[in-house]
Short mmCIF file of C-alpha atoms and ligand atoms in Angstrom, two decimals:
data_model
loop_
_atom_site.label_atom_id
_atom_site.label_comp_id
_atom_site.label_asym_id
_atom_site.label_seq_id
_atom_site.Cartn_x
_atom_site.Cartn_y
_atom_site.Cartn_z
CA MET A 1 0.00 0.00 0.00
CA ALA A 2 1.40 3.41 -0.98
CA ARG A 3 2.49 5.58 1.89
CA LYS A 4 0.19 8.42 2.96
CA LYS A 5 1.18 12.01 2.10
CA ILE A 6 1.71 14.69 4.74
CA ALA A 7 2.03 18.25 3.46
CA LEU A 8 3.49 20.88 5.81
CA ILE A 9 2.72 24.46 4.79
CA GLY A 10 5.43 26.49 6.49
CA ALA A 11 8.93 25.08 6.90
CA GLY A 12 10.00 27.08 9.90
CA ASN A 13 10.61 26.07 13.50
CA ILE A 14 7.40 24.07 13.88
CA GLY A 15 7.32 22.92 10.25
CA GLY A 16 10.79 21.42 10.43
CA THR A 17 9.98 19.70 13.72
CA LEU A 18 6.72 18.35 12.26
CA ALA A 19 8.62 16.97 9.28
CA HIS A 20 11.13 15.18 11.50
CA LEU A 21 8.43 13.66 13.72
CA ALA A 22 6.26 12.59 10.76
CA ALA A 23 9.25 10.97 9.03
CA GLN A 24 10.50 9.25 12.19
CA LYS A 25 7.01 7.81 12.79
CA GLU A 26 6.67 7.01 9.06
CA LEU A 27 3.20 8.61 9.04
CA GLY A 28 3.73 9.05 5.31
CA ASP A 29 5.91 10.79 2.75
CA VAL A 30 6.46 14.39 3.79
CA VAL A 31 6.34 17.48 1.59
CA LEU A 32 7.62 20.70 3.15
CA PHE A 33 6.27 23.86 1.50
CA ASP A 34 7.43 27.42 2.09
CA ILE A 35 7.61 30.68 0.15
CA VAL A 36 11.27 31.13 1.02
CA GLU A 37 13.33 29.44 -1.67
CA GLY A 38 15.85 26.92 -0.42
CA VAL A 39 14.53 26.54 3.13
CA PRO A 40 12.02 23.71 2.49
CA GLN A 41 14.42 22.03 0.08
CA GLY A 42 17.38 22.31 2.45
CA LYS A 43 15.49 21.11 5.52
CA ALA A 44 13.98 18.23 3.52
CA LEU A 45 17.37 17.05 2.26
CA ASP A 46 18.84 17.28 5.77
CA LEU A 47 15.87 15.36 7.22
CA GLN A 48 16.00 12.72 4.46
CA GLN A 49 19.58 12.05 5.56
CA CYS A 50 18.29 11.15 9.03
CA GLY A 51 16.65 8.09 7.40
CA PRO A 52 19.65 5.77 7.43
CA VAL A 53 20.47 6.73 11.01
CA GLU A 54 16.94 6.59 12.43
CA GLY A 55 15.68 3.80 10.18
CA PHE A 56 12.86 5.44 8.28
CA ASP A 57 12.16 5.15 4.51
CA ALA A 58 9.64 7.98 4.38
CA LYS A 59 10.51 10.41 1.62
CA VAL A 60 10.98 14.03 2.66
CA THR A 61 10.92 16.66 -0.08
CA GLY A 62 10.81 20.47 -0.14
CA THR A 63 9.05 22.79 -2.54
CA ASN A 64 7.88 26.32 -3.26
CA ASP A 65 5.11 25.07 -5.57
CA TYR A 66 1.66 24.27 -4.26
CA LYS A 67 1.24 21.68 -7.03
CA ASP A 68 3.56 19.43 -5.03
CA ILE A 69 1.03 19.09 -2.20
CA ALA A 70 -1.45 17.48 -4.58
CA GLY A 71 -3.30 14.54 -3.03
CA ALA A 72 -2.07 15.17 0.50
CA ASP A 73 -3.95 13.16 3.14
CA VAL A 74 -2.99 15.50 5.97
CA ILE A 75 -1.95 19.14 5.76
CA ILE A 76 -0.49 20.96 8.76
CA VAL A 77 -0.34 24.75 8.44
CA THR A 78 2.25 26.83 10.31
CA ALA A 79 2.78 29.46 7.62
CA GLY A 80 2.98 32.99 8.96
CA VAL A 81 4.92 34.89 11.56
CA PRO A 82 5.35 33.86 15.21
CA ARG A 83 5.37 36.13 18.24
CA LYS A 84 8.34 38.16 19.41
CA PRO A 85 8.66 39.24 23.07
CA GLY A 86 6.06 41.84 23.95
CA MET A 87 3.71 40.76 21.13
CA SER A 88 0.33 39.20 21.74
CA ARG A 89 -0.98 36.43 19.54
CA ASP A 90 -3.63 38.88 18.31
CA ASP A 91 -0.88 41.24 17.04
CA LEU A 92 -0.15 38.62 14.37
CA LEU A 93 -3.63 38.79 12.89
CA GLY A 94 -3.07 41.36 10.14
CA ILE A 95 -0.10 39.56 8.63
CA ASN A 96 -1.22 35.99 9.15
CA LEU A 97 -4.75 36.50 7.80
CA LYS A 98 -3.27 37.33 4.38
CA VAL A 99 -1.10 34.23 4.65
CA MET A 100 -4.17 32.07 5.39
CA LYS A 101 -5.81 33.39 2.21
CA ALA A 102 -2.87 32.24 0.09
CA VAL A 103 -2.65 28.91 1.92
CA GLY A 104 -6.42 28.33 1.69
CA GLU A 105 -6.35 28.89 -2.06
CA GLY A 106 -3.37 26.55 -2.43
CA ILE A 107 -5.18 23.81 -0.53
CA LYS A 108 -8.46 24.36 -2.40
CA ALA A 109 -6.74 23.99 -5.76
CA ASN A 110 -4.47 21.05 -4.94
CA ALA A 111 -5.63 18.98 -1.96
CA PRO A 112 -9.33 19.50 -1.24
CA ASP A 113 -9.71 16.03 0.33
CA ALA A 114 -7.07 16.55 3.02
CA PHE A 115 -7.56 16.74 6.77
CA VAL A 116 -6.19 20.18 7.63
CA ILE A 117 -4.67 21.05 10.99
CA CYS A 118 -4.05 24.77 11.47
CA ILE A 119 -1.40 25.96 13.93
CA THR A 120 -0.82 29.57 12.83
CA ASN A 121 -1.74 32.23 15.41
CA PRO A 122 -4.03 33.81 16.45
CA LEU A 123 -5.20 30.24 16.17
CA ASP A 124 -8.95 30.47 16.75
CA ALA A 125 -9.32 33.14 14.08
CA MET A 126 -6.80 31.68 11.63
CA VAL A 127 -8.40 28.23 11.60
CA TRP A 128 -11.79 29.84 10.88
CA ALA A 129 -10.31 32.00 8.09
CA LEU A 130 -8.43 29.03 6.62
CA ARG A 131 -11.67 27.03 6.48
CA GLU A 132 -13.44 29.94 4.80
CA PHE A 133 -10.68 30.49 2.23
CA SER A 134 -10.18 26.77 1.49
CA GLY A 135 -13.88 25.90 1.30
CA LEU A 136 -13.22 22.48 2.81
CA PRO A 137 -15.92 20.82 4.98
CA HIS A 138 -15.89 22.14 8.55
CA ASN A 139 -15.13 18.67 9.94
CA LYS A 140 -11.94 18.47 7.86
CA VAL A 141 -10.40 21.72 9.17
CA VAL A 142 -9.33 21.92 12.81
CA GLY A 143 -7.01 24.02 14.93
CA MET A 144 -4.23 22.75 17.17
CA ALA A 145 -4.11 24.50 20.54
CA GLY A 146 -5.87 22.48 23.22
CA VAL A 147 -3.56 19.47 22.92
CA LEU A 148 -0.61 21.81 23.55
CA ASP A 149 -2.36 23.71 26.35
CA SER A 150 -3.38 20.44 28.06
CA ALA A 151 0.16 19.11 27.61
CA ARG A 152 1.47 22.17 29.46
CA PHE A 153 -1.21 21.72 32.15
CA SER A 154 -0.35 18.01 32.51
CA THR A 155 3.38 18.74 32.72
CA PHE A 156 2.85 21.13 35.62
CA LEU A 157 0.36 18.80 37.38
CA ALA A 158 2.72 15.80 37.09
CA GLU A 159 5.47 17.91 38.66
CA GLU A 160 3.13 19.10 41.44
CA PHE A 161 1.94 15.59 42.37
CA GLY A 162 5.26 13.81 41.75
CA VAL A 163 3.72 11.33 39.30
CA SER A 164 4.34 10.17 35.74
CA VAL A 165 2.93 12.34 33.00
CA ARG A 166 1.38 9.08 31.72
CA ASP A 167 -1.00 9.09 34.67
CA VAL A 168 -2.19 12.66 34.23
CA SER A 169 -5.22 13.48 32.14
CA SER A 170 -5.89 17.20 31.94
CA PHE A 171 -8.75 19.06 30.37
CA VAL A 172 -8.74 22.50 28.77
CA LEU A 173 -11.48 24.40 26.96
CA GLY A 174 -11.76 27.64 25.05
CA GLY A 175 -9.46 29.68 22.87
CA HIS A 176 -5.72 29.44 22.56
CA GLY A 177 -4.90 32.52 24.49
CA ASP A 178 -4.87 33.93 27.97
CA THR A 179 -8.63 33.24 28.02
CA MET A 180 -8.16 29.45 27.75
CA VAL A 181 -9.95 27.48 30.48
CA PRO A 182 -7.94 24.68 32.15
CA VAL A 183 -10.67 22.67 33.94
CA ALA A 184 -9.28 21.19 37.18
CA GLU A 185 -12.55 19.36 37.97
CA TYR A 186 -12.18 17.23 34.83
CA SER A 187 -8.44 16.80 35.22
CA THR A 188 -7.33 13.62 36.97
CA ILE A 189 -4.34 11.72 38.26
CA LYS A 190 -5.14 8.08 37.37
CA GLY A 191 -8.83 8.90 37.44
CA ILE A 192 -8.73 10.80 40.74
CA PRO A 193 -10.07 14.34 40.11
CA ILE A 194 -7.80 17.18 41.19
CA PRO A 195 -10.36 18.56 43.70
CA ASP A 196 -10.35 15.16 45.48
CA LEU A 197 -6.56 15.23 45.64
CA ILE A 198 -6.75 18.67 47.22
CA LYS A 199 -9.21 17.30 49.81
CA LEU A 200 -6.74 14.46 50.46
CA GLY A 201 -4.10 17.09 51.19
CA ARG A 202 -1.95 16.19 48.15
CA SER A 203 -1.97 19.85 47.08
CA THR A 204 -3.79 23.11 47.80
CA GLN A 205 -6.28 25.18 45.85
CA GLU A 206 -3.76 28.04 45.72
CA ARG A 207 -1.08 25.82 44.14
CA ILE A 208 -3.55 24.44 41.58
CA ASP A 209 -4.80 27.96 40.79
CA ALA A 210 -1.16 29.01 40.18
CA ILE A 211 -0.72 26.04 37.82
CA VAL A 212 -3.91 26.97 35.94
CA LYS A 213 -2.59 30.51 35.55
CA ARG A 214 0.87 29.36 34.43
CA THR A 215 -0.80 27.14 31.82
CA ALA A 216 -2.85 30.02 30.44
CA VAL A 217 0.30 32.11 29.90
CA GLY A 218 2.46 29.10 28.96
CA GLY A 219 3.11 30.37 25.44
CA GLY A 220 4.20 33.78 26.65
CA GLU A 221 6.56 32.21 29.21
CA ILE A 222 8.47 30.51 26.39
CA VAL A 223 8.41 33.57 24.10
CA GLY A 224 9.95 35.54 26.98
CA LEU A 225 12.75 32.98 27.40
CA LEU A 226 13.33 32.01 23.76
CA GLY A 227 12.55 35.25 21.93
CA THR A 228 10.10 33.39 19.67
CA SER A 229 7.21 30.95 20.00
CA ALA A 230 7.50 27.41 21.28
CA PHE A 231 7.82 24.76 18.59
CA TYR A 232 8.69 21.29 19.94
CA ALA A 233 5.49 20.71 21.95
CA PRO A 234 3.29 22.45 19.36
CA ALA A 235 4.66 20.10 16.70
CA ALA A 236 4.24 17.01 18.88
CA SER A 237 0.67 18.08 19.63
CA ALA A 238 -0.30 18.46 15.97
CA ILE A 239 1.28 15.09 15.15
CA ALA A 240 -0.94 13.42 17.80
CA MET A 241 -3.98 14.89 16.01
CA ALA A 242 -2.69 13.74 12.61
CA GLU A 243 -2.08 10.22 13.95
CA SER A 244 -5.64 10.04 15.31
CA TYR A 245 -6.93 10.88 11.82
CA LEU A 246 -4.58 8.64 9.86
CA GLY A 247 -5.05 5.71 12.22
CA ASP A 248 -8.78 6.26 12.81
CA GLN A 249 -7.90 6.23 16.52
CA LYS A 250 -11.02 8.16 17.63
CA ARG A 251 -9.03 9.92 20.36
CA ILE A 252 -10.80 12.62 22.34
CA LEU A 253 -8.52 15.64 21.87
CA PRO A 254 -9.15 19.28 22.82
CA SER A 255 -9.12 21.14 19.49
CA ALA A 256 -10.33 24.36 17.89
CA ALA A 257 -13.29 22.87 16.05
CA TYR A 258 -16.38 24.25 14.33
CA VAL A 259 -19.19 24.15 16.92
CA ASP A 260 -22.72 24.61 15.65
CA GLY A 261 -25.44 23.78 18.12
CA LYS A 262 -23.47 22.46 21.11
CA TYR A 263 -22.15 24.59 23.99
CA GLY A 264 -24.81 27.12 23.02
CA LEU A 265 -22.82 28.05 19.90
CA ASP A 266 -24.20 28.57 16.41
CA GLY A 267 -21.16 28.31 14.16
CA LEU A 268 -17.84 29.27 15.73
CA TYR A 269 -14.39 27.72 15.96
CA VAL A 270 -13.47 27.31 19.63
CA GLY A 271 -11.48 24.91 21.80
CA VAL A 272 -13.62 21.95 22.79
CA PRO A 273 -13.07 18.20 23.23
CA VAL A 274 -13.60 16.41 19.92
CA VAL A 275 -13.32 12.86 18.58
CA ILE A 276 -10.79 12.71 15.72
CA GLY A 277 -10.97 9.68 13.42
CA ALA A 278 -10.87 8.84 9.72
CA GLY A 279 -13.83 11.17 9.18
CA GLY A 280 -11.88 14.10 10.61
CA VAL A 281 -13.68 15.78 13.49
CA GLU A 282 -16.27 13.06 14.01
CA GLU A 283 -17.98 14.40 17.12
CA ILE A 284 -18.00 17.46 19.37
CA VAL A 285 -18.04 16.12 22.93
CA GLU A 286 -20.34 18.24 25.07
CA ILE A 287 -19.86 18.19 28.85
CA THR A 288 -21.75 19.96 31.60
CA LEU A 289 -19.69 22.87 32.90
CA ASP A 290 -19.88 24.41 36.34
CA ASP A 291 -20.54 28.15 36.49
CA THR A 292 -16.84 29.03 36.67
CA ALA A 293 -15.93 26.99 33.59
CA LYS A 294 -19.04 28.24 31.78
CA ALA A 295 -18.07 31.86 32.51
CA GLY A 296 -14.48 31.17 31.45
CA LEU A 297 -15.64 29.62 28.20
CA GLN A 298 -17.88 32.60 27.52
CA VAL A 299 -14.93 35.00 27.95
CA SER A 300 -13.00 32.86 25.49
CA ILE A 301 -15.91 32.81 23.02
CA ASP A 302 -16.26 36.61 23.23
CA ALA A 303 -12.51 37.02 22.58
CA VAL A 304 -12.71 34.77 19.51
CA LYS A 305 -15.73 36.68 18.19
CA GLU A 306 -13.78 39.94 18.49
CA LEU A 307 -10.97 38.44 16.42
CA LEU A 308 -13.44 37.41 13.71
CA VAL A 309 -14.79 40.96 13.56
CA ALA A 310 -11.20 42.17 13.08
CA CYS A 311 -10.68 39.60 10.31
CA LYS A 312 -13.81 40.72 8.47
CA GLY A 313 -12.64 44.31 8.81
CA ILE A 314 -9.37 43.43 7.09
CA ASP A 315 -10.82 41.12 4.43
CA PRO A 316 -14.41 41.90 3.44
CA SER A 317 -14.55 38.65 1.42
CA LEU A 318 -14.86 36.79 4.74
O1 LIG B 401 -0.48 26.27 19.78
C1 LIG B 401 -0.40 26.99 18.78
N1 LIG B 401 -1.33 26.96 17.83
C2 LIG B 401 0.79 27.93 18.64
C3 LIG B 401 0.96 28.41 17.21
C4 LIG B 401 2.03 27.39 19.21
C5 LIG B 401 3.23 27.91 18.82
C6 LIG B 401 3.41 28.76 17.62
N2 LIG B 401 2.18 29.21 17.04
C7 LIG B 401 2.20 29.86 15.72
O2 LIG B 401 2.64 28.96 14.68
C8 LIG B 401 3.14 31.02 15.62
O3 LIG B 401 2.62 32.15 16.29
C9 LIG B 401 3.20 31.21 14.13
O4 LIG B 401 2.05 31.90 13.70
C10 LIG B 401 3.13 29.77 13.60
C11 LIG B 401 4.45 29.22 13.14
O5 LIG B 401 5.38 29.30 14.15
P1 LIG B 401 6.94 28.97 13.81
O6 LIG B 401 7.70 29.07 15.07
O7 LIG B 401 7.02 27.73 12.97
O8 LIG B 401 7.33 30.24 12.89
P2 LIG B 401 8.54 30.32 11.85
O9 LIG B 401 9.68 29.50 12.31
O10 LIG B 401 8.70 31.78 11.55
O11 LIG B 401 7.94 29.60 10.54
C12 LIG B 401 6.92 30.17 9.80
C13 LIG B 401 7.21 29.86 8.35
C14 LIG B 401 8.46 30.57 7.82
O12 LIG B 401 9.36 29.60 7.30
C15 LIG B 401 7.93 31.47 6.73
O13 LIG B 401 8.79 31.60 5.61
C16 LIG B 401 6.67 30.75 6.33
O14 LIG B 401 6.12 30.31 7.55
N3 LIG B 401 5.72 31.59 5.63
C17 LIG B 401 4.93 31.11 4.66
N4 LIG B 401 4.82 29.86 4.16
C18 LIG B 401 3.91 29.71 3.18
N5 LIG B 401 3.14 30.72 2.68
C19 LIG B 401 3.25 31.97 3.17
N6 LIG B 401 2.50 32.97 2.67
C20 LIG B 401 4.18 32.21 4.21
N7 LIG B 401 4.53 33.32 4.93
C21 LIG B 401 5.47 32.91 5.79
#
């Protein structure tokens, strides 16, 4: 059986890491696309030469021509500019919206049957714009944010409780920004909810609140240290989503998905738990939220709606 095809639009920090992970896992042949000449081709050649060392036969190629993404099964979009210290994700909107238009048209013309995972910030607006520009079905275009945010949350919780990250299951909702909603009540250590662990004296509400806050600003913490956005965990997170699609794993993953009818929404991309399988986003998982989580989600929804208004102001075709 021919290998699947993974197209990566954007061959920068995350794109290169995505390519390495996809090749190592032999998810399929990898095509790196970028507008900068030489970068996708150079990274692809370098990555291909990992094959003999790491034992993968996946082909890795680079291109500046959208025709080379034809027939891609999965497309992961990181094209655009990342944050610099002092910038908010929303500051990227003006530049990255134009990039999404070009990317959406490239996908529409060459790989309309792909499952598209958007990473470019401001994520909740860019994934919506990419879906609009590409014209793909809503269930085949999704944003990566929640898997990264819950990975950050789980990392901090594992450290707090002195347990393996394998035994932490954390839950986040809402947009990929400071308004994201890490939900402690649905986060567990081997099935034991965090509030019960607090009652058992394994931690305190104050320490958990500090972890929730650190998670919400987790991206900014790395931008402050690194001078640019994180890229290893974002790449790993998107690969988990791609694997769930390619392997029809039906994992429940927090993702920026098109919600129409659930959570009181009538057509908005926002971070919610979804089932990802061979059909793309196969189900939006609706949970009952306590008043705090409900209020937090509403703040996130309002922030996303403001971004969409800004997008429509920049590009009236939206
Ligand atoms: O969780 C999340 N969703 C976030 C997303 C986590 C971390 C980073 N987040 C965002 O991903 C970040 O704010 C950026 O918007 C994207 C990509 O971050 P990355 O760190 O990979 O940025 P780079 O290294 O600058 O790579 C971007 C590449 C670069 O090679 C550009 O030449 C290319 O995008 N680029 C384009 N490619 C194709 N088409 C167009 N128009 C284009 N413009 C720039």
